[in-house]
mmCIF file of C-alpha atoms in Angstrom:
data_model
loop_
_atom_site.group_PDB
_atom_site.id
_atom_site.type_symbol
_atom_site.label_atom_id
_atom_site.label_comp_id
_atom_site.label_asym_id
_atom_site.label_seq_id
_atom_site.Cartn_x
_atom_site.Cartn_y
_atom_site.Cartn_z
ATOM 1 C CA MET A 19 -0.118 -0.133 -0.024
ATOM 2 C CA ALA A 20 1.420 3.417 -0.848
ATOM 3 C CA GLU A 21 2.288 5.519 1.820
ATOM 4 C CA GLN A 22 -0.141 8.707 2.355
ATOM 5 C CA ARG A 23 0.937 11.748 3.860
ATOM 6 C CA LEU A 24 -0.483 15.003 4.963
ATOM 7 C CA PRO A 25 0.316 17.938 2.932
ATOM 8 C CA GLN A 26 3.108 19.916 3.680
ATOM 9 C CA THR A 27 2.958 23.481 2.381
ATOM 10 C CA ALA A 28 -0.285 25.660 1.973
ATOM 11 C CA LYS A 29 0.148 25.292 -1.817
ATOM 12 C CA ASP A 30 -0.692 21.645 -1.311
ATOM 13 C CA ARG A 31 -3.394 21.979 0.992
ATOM 14 C CA LYS A 32 -6.993 22.218 -0.147
ATOM 15 C CA GLY A 33 -8.487 22.242 3.051
ATOM 16 C CA PHE A 34 -7.323 19.891 6.390
ATOM 17 C CA PHE A 35 -10.857 18.266 6.639
ATOM 18 C CA ASN A 36 -10.853 17.514 2.616
ATOM 19 C CA HIS A 37 -7.721 15.891 3.174
ATOM 20 C CA LEU A 38 -8.785 13.911 6.264
ATOM 21 C CA LYS A 39 -12.050 12.795 4.439
ATOM 22 C CA SER A 40 -9.920 11.898 1.357
ATOM 23 C CA LEU A 41 -7.697 9.570 3.788
ATOM 24 C CA LYS A 42 -11.025 8.456 5.440
ATOM 25 C CA LEU A 43 -9.421 8.953 8.893
ATOM 26 C CA PHE A 44 -12.781 9.374 10.285
ATOM 27 C CA ARG A 45 -15.352 6.415 10.272
ATOM 28 C CA ARG A 46 -19.000 7.218 9.391
ATOM 29 C CA GLY A 47 -21.176 4.328 10.076
ATOM 30 C CA SER A 48 -18.518 1.739 8.665
ATOM 31 C CA PRO A 49 -19.051 -2.001 9.160
ATOM 32 C CA SER A 50 -17.933 -3.040 12.691
ATOM 33 C CA ASN A 51 -15.570 -5.708 11.244
ATOM 34 C CA VAL A 52 -13.600 -3.544 8.824
ATOM 35 C CA ALA A 53 -10.940 -1.468 10.281
ATOM 36 C CA PRO A 54 -10.480 2.147 9.317
ATOM 37 C CA THR A 55 -7.863 3.215 6.849
ATOM 38 C CA VAL A 56 -4.778 4.289 8.735
ATOM 39 C CA PRO A 57 -2.069 6.505 7.267
ATOM 40 C CA THR A 58 1.664 5.883 7.991
ATOM 41 C CA ILE A 59 2.660 8.204 10.313
ATOM 42 C CA THR A 60 6.216 9.513 9.285
ATOM 43 C CA GLU A 61 8.211 12.648 10.142
ATOM 44 C CA GLU A 62 6.513 14.159 7.185
ATOM 45 C CA ALA A 63 2.844 13.593 8.735
ATOM 46 C CA ILE A 64 2.895 16.872 10.573
ATOM 47 C CA VAL A 65 -0.060 18.718 11.638
ATOM 48 C CA THR A 66 0.433 22.414 11.652
ATOM 49 C CA GLU A 67 -1.150 24.651 14.627
ATOM 50 C CA LYS A 68 -3.991 26.266 12.157
ATOM 51 C CA GLU A 69 -4.911 22.462 11.353
ATOM 52 C CA ALA A 70 -5.031 21.363 14.729
ATOM 53 C CA ALA A 71 -6.979 24.430 15.597
ATOM 54 C CA LYS A 72 -9.679 23.554 12.951
ATOM 55 C CA LEU A 73 -9.929 20.080 13.898
ATOM 56 C CA ARG A 74 -10.656 21.037 17.671
ATOM 57 C CA ALA A 75 -12.909 23.720 16.704
ATOM 58 C CA LYS A 76 -15.237 21.269 14.894
ATOM 59 C CA TYR A 77 -14.769 18.351 16.799
ATOM 60 C CA THR A 78 -14.735 19.616 20.403
ATOM 61 C CA HIS A 79 -15.091 16.518 22.503
ATOM 62 C CA PHE A 80 -13.072 13.167 22.856
ATOM 63 C CA ARG A 81 -15.581 10.466 24.052
ATOM 64 C CA ILE A 82 -14.003 7.733 26.580
ATOM 65 C CA LEU A 83 -16.033 4.548 27.761
ATOM 66 C CA VAL A 84 -15.004 3.714 31.260
ATOM 67 C CA ILE A 85 -15.154 0.055 32.466
ATOM 68 C CA GLY A 86 -14.571 -1.596 35.959
ATOM 69 C CA ARG A 87 -15.703 -3.504 38.749
ATOM 70 C CA ALA A 88 -17.259 -1.971 41.813
ATOM 71 C CA ASN A 89 -14.522 -0.456 44.212
ATOM 72 C CA ALA A 90 -12.084 -0.070 41.161
ATOM 73 C CA GLY A 91 -11.653 3.623 41.928
ATOM 74 C CA LYS A 92 -12.999 4.923 38.552
ATOM 75 C CA THR A 93 -14.366 8.175 39.759
ATOM 76 C CA THR A 94 -11.358 9.124 41.602
ATOM 77 C CA LEU A 95 -9.328 8.136 38.321
ATOM 78 C CA LEU A 96 -11.371 10.521 36.381
ATOM 79 C CA LYS A 97 -11.120 13.398 38.920
ATOM 80 C CA ARG A 98 -7.234 12.643 39.091
ATOM 81 C CA VAL A 99 -7.623 13.048 35.023
ATOM 82 C CA CYS A 100 -9.376 16.272 35.010
ATOM 83 C CA ASN A 101 -7.646 17.588 37.901
ATOM 84 C CA THR A 102 -10.778 18.244 39.904
ATOM 85 C CA THR A 103 -12.379 17.659 43.308
ATOM 86 C CA GLU A 104 -15.753 18.439 42.123
ATOM 87 C CA ASP A 105 -18.477 15.910 41.272
ATOM 88 C CA PRO A 106 -19.017 15.093 37.336
ATOM 89 C CA VAL A 107 -22.048 16.944 35.503
ATOM 90 C CA TYR A 108 -24.354 14.363 33.683
ATOM 91 C CA SER A 109 -26.403 14.763 30.626
ATOM 92 C CA LYS A 110 -30.041 14.683 30.863
ATOM 93 C CA ILE A 111 -31.041 11.505 32.602
ATOM 94 C CA ASP A 112 -34.137 9.280 31.322
ATOM 95 C CA PRO A 113 -36.697 10.051 33.907
ATOM 96 C CA THR A 114 -37.435 6.319 34.118
ATOM 97 C CA SER A 115 -33.738 5.548 35.523
ATOM 98 C CA GLN A 116 -33.333 4.966 38.932
ATOM 99 C CA ARG A 117 -30.879 7.509 40.813
ATOM 100 C CA GLY A 118 -27.725 5.942 41.236
ATOM 101 C CA GLU A 119 -28.281 3.402 38.912
ATOM 102 C CA HIS A 120 -25.614 2.562 36.225
ATOM 103 C CA ASP A 121 -26.471 3.445 32.679
ATOM 104 C CA VAL A 122 -23.865 3.387 30.430
ATOM 105 C CA ASN A 123 -25.921 5.543 27.664
ATOM 106 C CA VAL A 124 -25.626 8.500 30.071
ATOM 107 C CA SER A 125 -22.602 10.639 29.171
ATOM 108 C CA PHE A 126 -20.874 13.062 31.949
ATOM 109 C CA SER A 127 -18.007 15.519 31.980
ATOM 110 C CA PHE A 128 -16.014 17.520 34.379
ATOM 111 C CA THR A 129 -16.104 21.458 34.230
ATOM 112 C CA SER A 130 -12.435 21.467 34.845
ATOM 113 C CA ASN A 131 -11.952 19.722 31.494
ATOM 114 C CA PRO A 132 -15.292 19.761 29.296
ATOM 115 C CA GLY A 133 -13.230 18.277 26.218
ATOM 116 C CA PHE A 134 -13.628 14.712 27.628
ATOM 117 C CA ILE A 135 -16.900 13.120 27.633
ATOM 118 C CA PHE A 136 -17.163 9.692 29.721
ATOM 119 C CA HIS A 137 -19.698 6.993 30.015
ATOM 120 C CA ASP A 138 -19.360 4.635 32.543
ATOM 121 C CA SER A 139 -20.244 0.936 32.960
ATOM 122 C CA PRO A 140 -19.825 -1.293 36.189
ATOM 123 C CA GLY A 141 -17.456 -4.230 35.697
ATOM 124 C CA PHE A 142 -18.729 -7.721 34.721
ATOM 125 C CA GLU A 143 -19.300 -9.273 38.073
ATOM 126 C CA ALA A 144 -20.277 -12.644 38.438
ATOM 127 C CA GLY A 145 -23.772 -13.042 36.940
ATOM 128 C CA GLY A 146 -23.520 -9.757 34.934
ATOM 129 C CA GLU A 147 -24.199 -11.420 31.613
ATOM 130 C CA GLU A 148 -26.681 -8.528 31.044
ATOM 131 C CA GLU A 149 -24.138 -5.998 31.538
ATOM 132 C CA LEU A 150 -21.589 -7.855 29.292
ATOM 133 C CA GLN A 151 -24.234 -7.583 26.325
ATOM 134 C CA ASN A 152 -25.313 -4.132 27.052
ATOM 135 C CA VAL A 153 -22.049 -2.767 27.009
ATOM 136 C CA LEU A 154 -20.859 -4.823 23.728
ATOM 137 C CA SER A 155 -24.210 -3.299 22.488
ATOM 138 C CA PHE A 156 -23.479 0.306 23.312
ATOM 139 C CA ILE A 157 -20.130 -0.025 21.606
ATOM 140 C CA GLN A 158 -21.608 -1.245 18.590
ATOM 141 C CA LYS A 159 -24.231 1.334 18.530
ATOM 142 C CA LYS A 160 -21.506 4.011 18.963
ATOM 143 C CA ALA A 161 -19.744 2.436 16.089
ATOM 144 C CA LYS A 162 -22.313 2.933 13.663
ATOM 145 C CA ALA A 163 -22.756 6.643 14.545
ATOM 146 C CA ARG A 164 -22.646 8.804 11.591
ATOM 147 C CA GLU A 165 -21.121 11.749 13.562
ATOM 148 C CA VAL A 166 -17.679 11.512 14.809
ATOM 149 C CA LYS A 167 -18.751 13.468 18.100
ATOM 150 C CA ASP A 168 -21.094 10.802 18.874
ATOM 151 C CA GLN A 169 -18.531 8.021 18.425
ATOM 152 C CA ILE A 170 -16.691 6.230 20.976
ATOM 153 C CA HIS A 171 -12.780 7.232 20.648
ATOM 154 C CA ALA A 172 -11.314 5.016 23.352
ATOM 155 C CA ILE A 173 -12.250 2.438 26.324
ATOM 156 C CA TRP A 174 -10.436 2.737 29.716
ATOM 157 C CA PHE A 175 -10.741 -0.762 31.375
ATOM 158 C CA CYS A 176 -10.065 -0.453 35.014
ATOM 159 C CA PHE A 177 -8.941 -3.568 36.849
ATOM 160 C CA ALA A 178 -8.461 -3.278 40.821
ATOM 161 C CA PRO A 179 -5.727 -6.206 40.768
ATOM 162 C CA ASP A 180 -6.229 -8.873 43.268
ATOM 163 C CA VAL A 181 -3.580 -11.671 43.688
ATOM 164 C CA SER A 182 -6.324 -13.880 44.514
ATOM 165 C CA ARG A 183 -9.203 -12.475 42.098
ATOM 166 C CA PRO A 184 -7.725 -13.109 38.329
ATOM 167 C CA LEU A 185 -9.883 -11.877 35.547
ATOM 168 C CA LEU A 186 -13.301 -13.110 35.639
ATOM 169 C CA GLU A 187 -15.057 -14.960 32.944
ATOM 170 C CA LEU A 188 -17.051 -12.244 31.575
ATOM 171 C CA GLU A 189 -13.819 -9.795 31.576
ATOM 172 C CA GLN A 190 -12.365 -12.758 29.516
ATOM 173 C CA ARG A 191 -15.220 -12.841 27.211
ATOM 174 C CA PHE A 192 -14.991 -9.238 26.742
ATOM 175 C CA PHE A 193 -11.342 -9.393 25.390
ATOM 176 C CA ASN A 194 -12.462 -12.231 23.084
ATOM 177 C CA GLU A 195 -15.517 -10.712 21.576
ATOM 178 C CA GLN A 196 -15.357 -8.699 18.278
ATOM 179 C CA ARG A 197 -16.097 -5.272 19.375
ATOM 180 C CA GLY A 198 -17.633 -2.516 16.984
ATOM 181 C CA GLY A 199 -15.388 0.388 15.579
ATOM 182 C CA ASN A 200 -12.181 -1.135 16.495
ATOM 183 C CA VAL A 201 -12.021 1.179 19.512
ATOM 184 C CA PRO A 202 -8.520 1.046 21.455
ATOM 185 C CA VAL A 203 -8.563 -0.002 24.820
ATOM 186 C CA VAL A 204 -6.119 0.794 27.835
ATOM 187 C CA GLY A 205 -5.907 -1.541 30.715
ATOM 188 C CA ILE A 206 -5.636 0.377 33.905
ATOM 189 C CA PHE A 207 -4.512 -0.891 37.277
ATOM 190 C CA THR A 208 -5.867 1.558 39.700
ATOM 191 C CA LYS A 209 -4.692 0.453 42.842
ATOM 192 C CA PHE A 210 -1.414 -0.913 42.238
ATOM 193 C CA ASP A 211 -0.255 -0.117 45.935
ATOM 194 C CA ASP A 212 -2.922 -2.505 47.179
ATOM 195 C CA PHE A 213 -1.538 -5.314 44.758
ATOM 196 C CA ILE A 214 2.151 -4.485 46.406
ATOM 197 C CA THR A 215 0.861 -5.291 50.086
ATOM 198 C CA PRO A 216 0.027 -8.949 49.573
ATOM 199 C CA VAL A 217 3.497 -9.939 48.077
ATOM 200 C CA TYR A 218 5.589 -7.149 50.488
ATOM 201 C CA ASP A 219 8.611 -8.845 51.578
ATOM 202 C CA GLU A 220 10.311 -6.892 54.687
ATOM 203 C CA ASN A 221 13.894 -8.167 53.714
ATOM 204 C CA LYS A 222 13.525 -6.389 50.399
ATOM 205 C CA ASP A 223 13.541 -2.419 49.929
ATOM 206 C CA GLU A 224 10.887 -0.733 48.143
ATOM 207 C CA GLU A 225 11.835 -0.717 44.732
ATOM 208 C CA LYS A 226 12.791 -4.348 44.869
ATOM 209 C CA ASN A 227 9.029 -5.119 46.149
ATOM 210 C CA ARG A 228 7.757 -2.950 43.410
ATOM 211 C CA GLU A 229 9.768 -4.938 40.735
ATOM 212 C CA VAL A 230 8.391 -8.333 42.063
ATOM 213 C CA ALA A 231 4.799 -6.890 42.393
ATOM 214 C CA CYS A 232 5.183 -5.623 38.631
ATOM 215 C CA ALA A 233 6.467 -9.263 37.368
ATOM 216 C CA ILE A 234 3.474 -10.778 39.280
ATOM 217 C CA LEU A 235 1.216 -8.606 37.656
ATOM 218 C CA LYS A 236 2.734 -9.187 34.260
ATOM 219 C CA GLU A 237 2.611 -13.040 35.024
ATOM 220 C CA ARG A 238 -1.246 -12.813 36.426
ATOM 221 C CA PHE A 239 -3.096 -10.257 34.447
ATOM 222 C CA GLU A 240 -1.142 -8.708 31.449
ATOM 223 C CA LYS A 241 0.136 -12.130 29.938
ATOM 224 C CA PRO A 242 -3.066 -13.764 30.150
ATOM 225 C CA LEU A 243 -5.055 -10.756 28.432
ATOM 226 C CA MET A 244 -2.320 -10.754 25.456
ATOM 227 C CA GLY A 245 -3.670 -14.401 24.807
ATOM 228 C CA TYR A 246 -7.091 -12.995 24.079
ATOM 229 C CA LYS A 247 -8.275 -11.949 20.560
ATOM 230 C CA PHE A 248 -8.681 -8.178 21.494
ATOM 231 C CA PRO A 249 -6.555 -7.168 24.334
ATOM 232 C CA PRO A 250 -5.688 -3.930 25.669
ATOM 233 C CA ARG A 251 -2.916 -2.010 23.396
ATOM 234 C CA ALA A 252 -1.521 -0.274 26.585
ATOM 235 C CA TYR A 253 -1.353 -0.629 30.315
ATOM 236 C CA VAL A 254 -1.060 1.880 32.862
ATOM 237 C CA ARG A 255 -0.661 1.672 36.838
ATOM 238 C CA PHE A 256 -1.720 4.120 39.332
ATOM 239 C CA GLU A 257 -0.555 4.044 42.990
ATOM 240 C CA SER A 258 -2.192 6.080 45.963
ATOM 241 C CA ILE A 259 -4.630 7.290 43.640
ATOM 242 C CA ASP A 260 -6.983 8.355 46.853
ATOM 243 C CA GLU A 261 -4.248 10.204 48.730
ATOM 244 C CA ASP A 262 -4.124 13.862 47.967
ATOM 245 C CA ASP A 263 -0.392 14.121 48.207
ATOM 246 C CA GLY A 264 0.487 11.410 45.695
ATOM 247 C CA ASN A 265 2.019 12.122 42.375
ATOM 248 C CA HIS A 266 -1.158 11.739 40.495
ATOM 249 C CA GLN A 267 -0.229 14.067 37.626
ATOM 250 C CA GLU A 268 2.746 12.156 36.675
ATOM 251 C CA GLN A 269 0.656 9.175 36.380
ATOM 252 C CA VAL A 270 -2.175 10.863 34.678
ATOM 253 C CA GLY A 271 0.651 12.057 32.147
ATOM 254 C CA GLU A 272 1.735 8.404 31.461
ATOM 255 C CA LEU A 273 -2.134 7.670 31.059
ATOM 256 C CA MET A 274 -2.325 10.311 28.359
ATOM 257 C CA LYS A 275 0.835 9.413 26.771
ATOM 258 C CA GLN A 276 -0.346 5.441 26.424
ATOM 259 C CA THR A 277 -3.724 6.458 25.229
ATOM 260 C CA ALA A 278 -2.781 8.716 22.736
ATOM 261 C CA ALA A 279 0.084 6.061 21.604
ATOM 262 C CA SER A 280 -2.798 3.228 21.259
ATOM 263 C CA ILE A 281 -5.159 5.430 18.773
ATOM 264 C CA ASN A 282 -4.095 4.283 15.076
ATOM 265 C CA ASN A 283 -6.473 7.007 13.454
ATOM 266 C CA LEU A 284 -4.277 9.780 13.224
ATOM 267 C CA ALA A 285 -7.382 12.361 13.197
ATOM 268 C CA LEU A 286 -8.383 10.880 16.381
ATOM 269 C CA LYS A 287 -5.101 10.906 17.982
ATOM 270 C CA ILE A 288 -4.688 14.875 17.042
ATOM 271 C CA LEU A 289 -7.919 15.334 18.533
ATOM 272 C CA PHE A 290 -6.964 13.490 21.695
ATOM 273 C CA ILE A 291 -3.944 15.530 22.083
ATOM 274 C CA THR A 292 -5.547 18.988 21.428
ATOM 275 C CA VAL A 293 -8.545 18.302 23.508
ATOM 276 C CA GLN A 294 -5.764 18.403 26.830
ATOM 277 C CA GLN A 295 -6.437 21.209 29.119
ATOM 278 C CA ASN A 296 -4.781 19.751 32.321
ATOM 279 C CA ASN A 297 -1.802 17.912 30.553
ATOM 280 C CA LEU A 298 0.310 20.478 28.992
ATOM 281 C CA GLU A 299 3.119 18.174 28.823
ATOM 282 C CA LEU A 300 1.549 15.598 26.521
ATOM 283 C CA CYS A 301 1.045 18.394 23.785
ATOM 284 C CA VAL A 302 4.704 19.504 24.461
ATOM 285 C CA TYR A 303 5.700 15.616 24.058
ATOM 286 C CA TYR A 304 3.817 15.027 20.610
ATOM 287 C CA ALA A 305 5.121 18.502 19.517
ATOM 288 C CA LEU A 306 9.065 17.664 20.179
ATOM 289 C CA ASN A 307 9.125 14.149 19.822
ATOM 290 C CA LYS A 308 6.532 12.502 17.900
ATOM 291 C CA SER A 309 6.312 14.773 14.862
ATOM 292 C CA VAL A 310 2.555 15.131 14.750
ATOM 293 C CA LEU A 311 1.914 18.396 16.048
ATOM 294 C CA ASN A 312 3.863 21.542 14.821
ATOM 295 C CA LEU A 313 3.390 23.833 17.355
ATOM 296 C CA PRO A 314 6.062 26.084 17.667
ATOM 297 C CA SER A 315 4.313 29.108 19.113
ATOM 298 C CA VAL A 316 1.081 27.780 19.961
ATOM 299 C CA SER A 317 -0.615 29.148 23.037
ATOM 300 C CA LEU A 318 -2.390 26.503 25.033
ATOM 301 C CA THR A 319 -5.003 26.912 27.940
ATOM 302 C CA TYR A 320 -4.669 24.727 30.763
ATOM 303 C CA ARG A 321 -5.238 24.004 34.333
ATOM 304 C CA SER A 322 -2.545 24.070 36.526
ATOM 305 C CA ASN A 323 -4.780 23.415 39.426
ATOM 306 C CA ALA A 324 -8.059 22.409 40.013
ATOM 307 C CA GLY A 325 -10.663 25.528 39.355
ATOM 308 C CA ARG A 326 -7.814 27.717 38.288
ATOM 309 C CA SER A 327 -6.822 28.386 34.352
ATOM 310 C CA SER A 328 -3.276 29.596 33.170
ATOM 311 C CA ARG A 329 -2.086 30.441 29.772
ATOM 312 C CA ASN A 330 1.569 29.598 28.706
ATOM 313 C CA GLY A 331 3.273 30.183 25.196
ATOM 314 C CA LEU A 332 5.359 27.447 23.943
#
């Protein structure tokens, strides 16, 4: 297949979105079993500040489905991602829904970073066949959405790793089922510090204990997951997620990098990068290291602290 490149000069450009359409970067109701055409990203595949701004202006939201068992720390995780202590704002709820009832169709966001829209699904606990089917149907429905803004762009699958409680049967089935839209999945171990405790050896230092825990995690979770037909494309660990003095933003930065790396669709990758408000480092990382964004003088708005905006020129 001939390598496809983004236009490099104003003379070559007939419009950013016309070019994106010609590459078929955005899915518009395509069959779920057909992966979208993805151009090869080379050093020449650079998107200018102006082009990124056009993309950000038209497609203002990046939609993420979050899946995880009860007590997996999903809400805390999302608050860390959006750098806030405030509760999320939900979309209009069906009056027939019960308050507090999980409904994967109900979206929510945080005022600190409204560019992210989330959908929450409870984990597939024992006997949760109906929930598994609901989630798969939801993903399929979103894959058929004609508008990019209505599609699911990424899935964050949250695990609260437990040495005595490996993957449930329904979780295994999720990673063996063909999912609509070829949506990338990132596996997130939300309470890795709790995983370290049962394998802790007081005769080893902290770093050695962490290495042992990492090895067990890979053996008990990551390795089995990679044996399924549709495994996560990346993994991220979180420690001390409930503690206010933890290095949360550093860990969030890793989640953002791994999510961006898991997105094969170039246009969606750009959208994910440019929607950042709390992670300026990701924009800089891709601008300088990944040759995707050409942002020599872009002025980015981000949140340096929950509830406070700053403006930095690069």
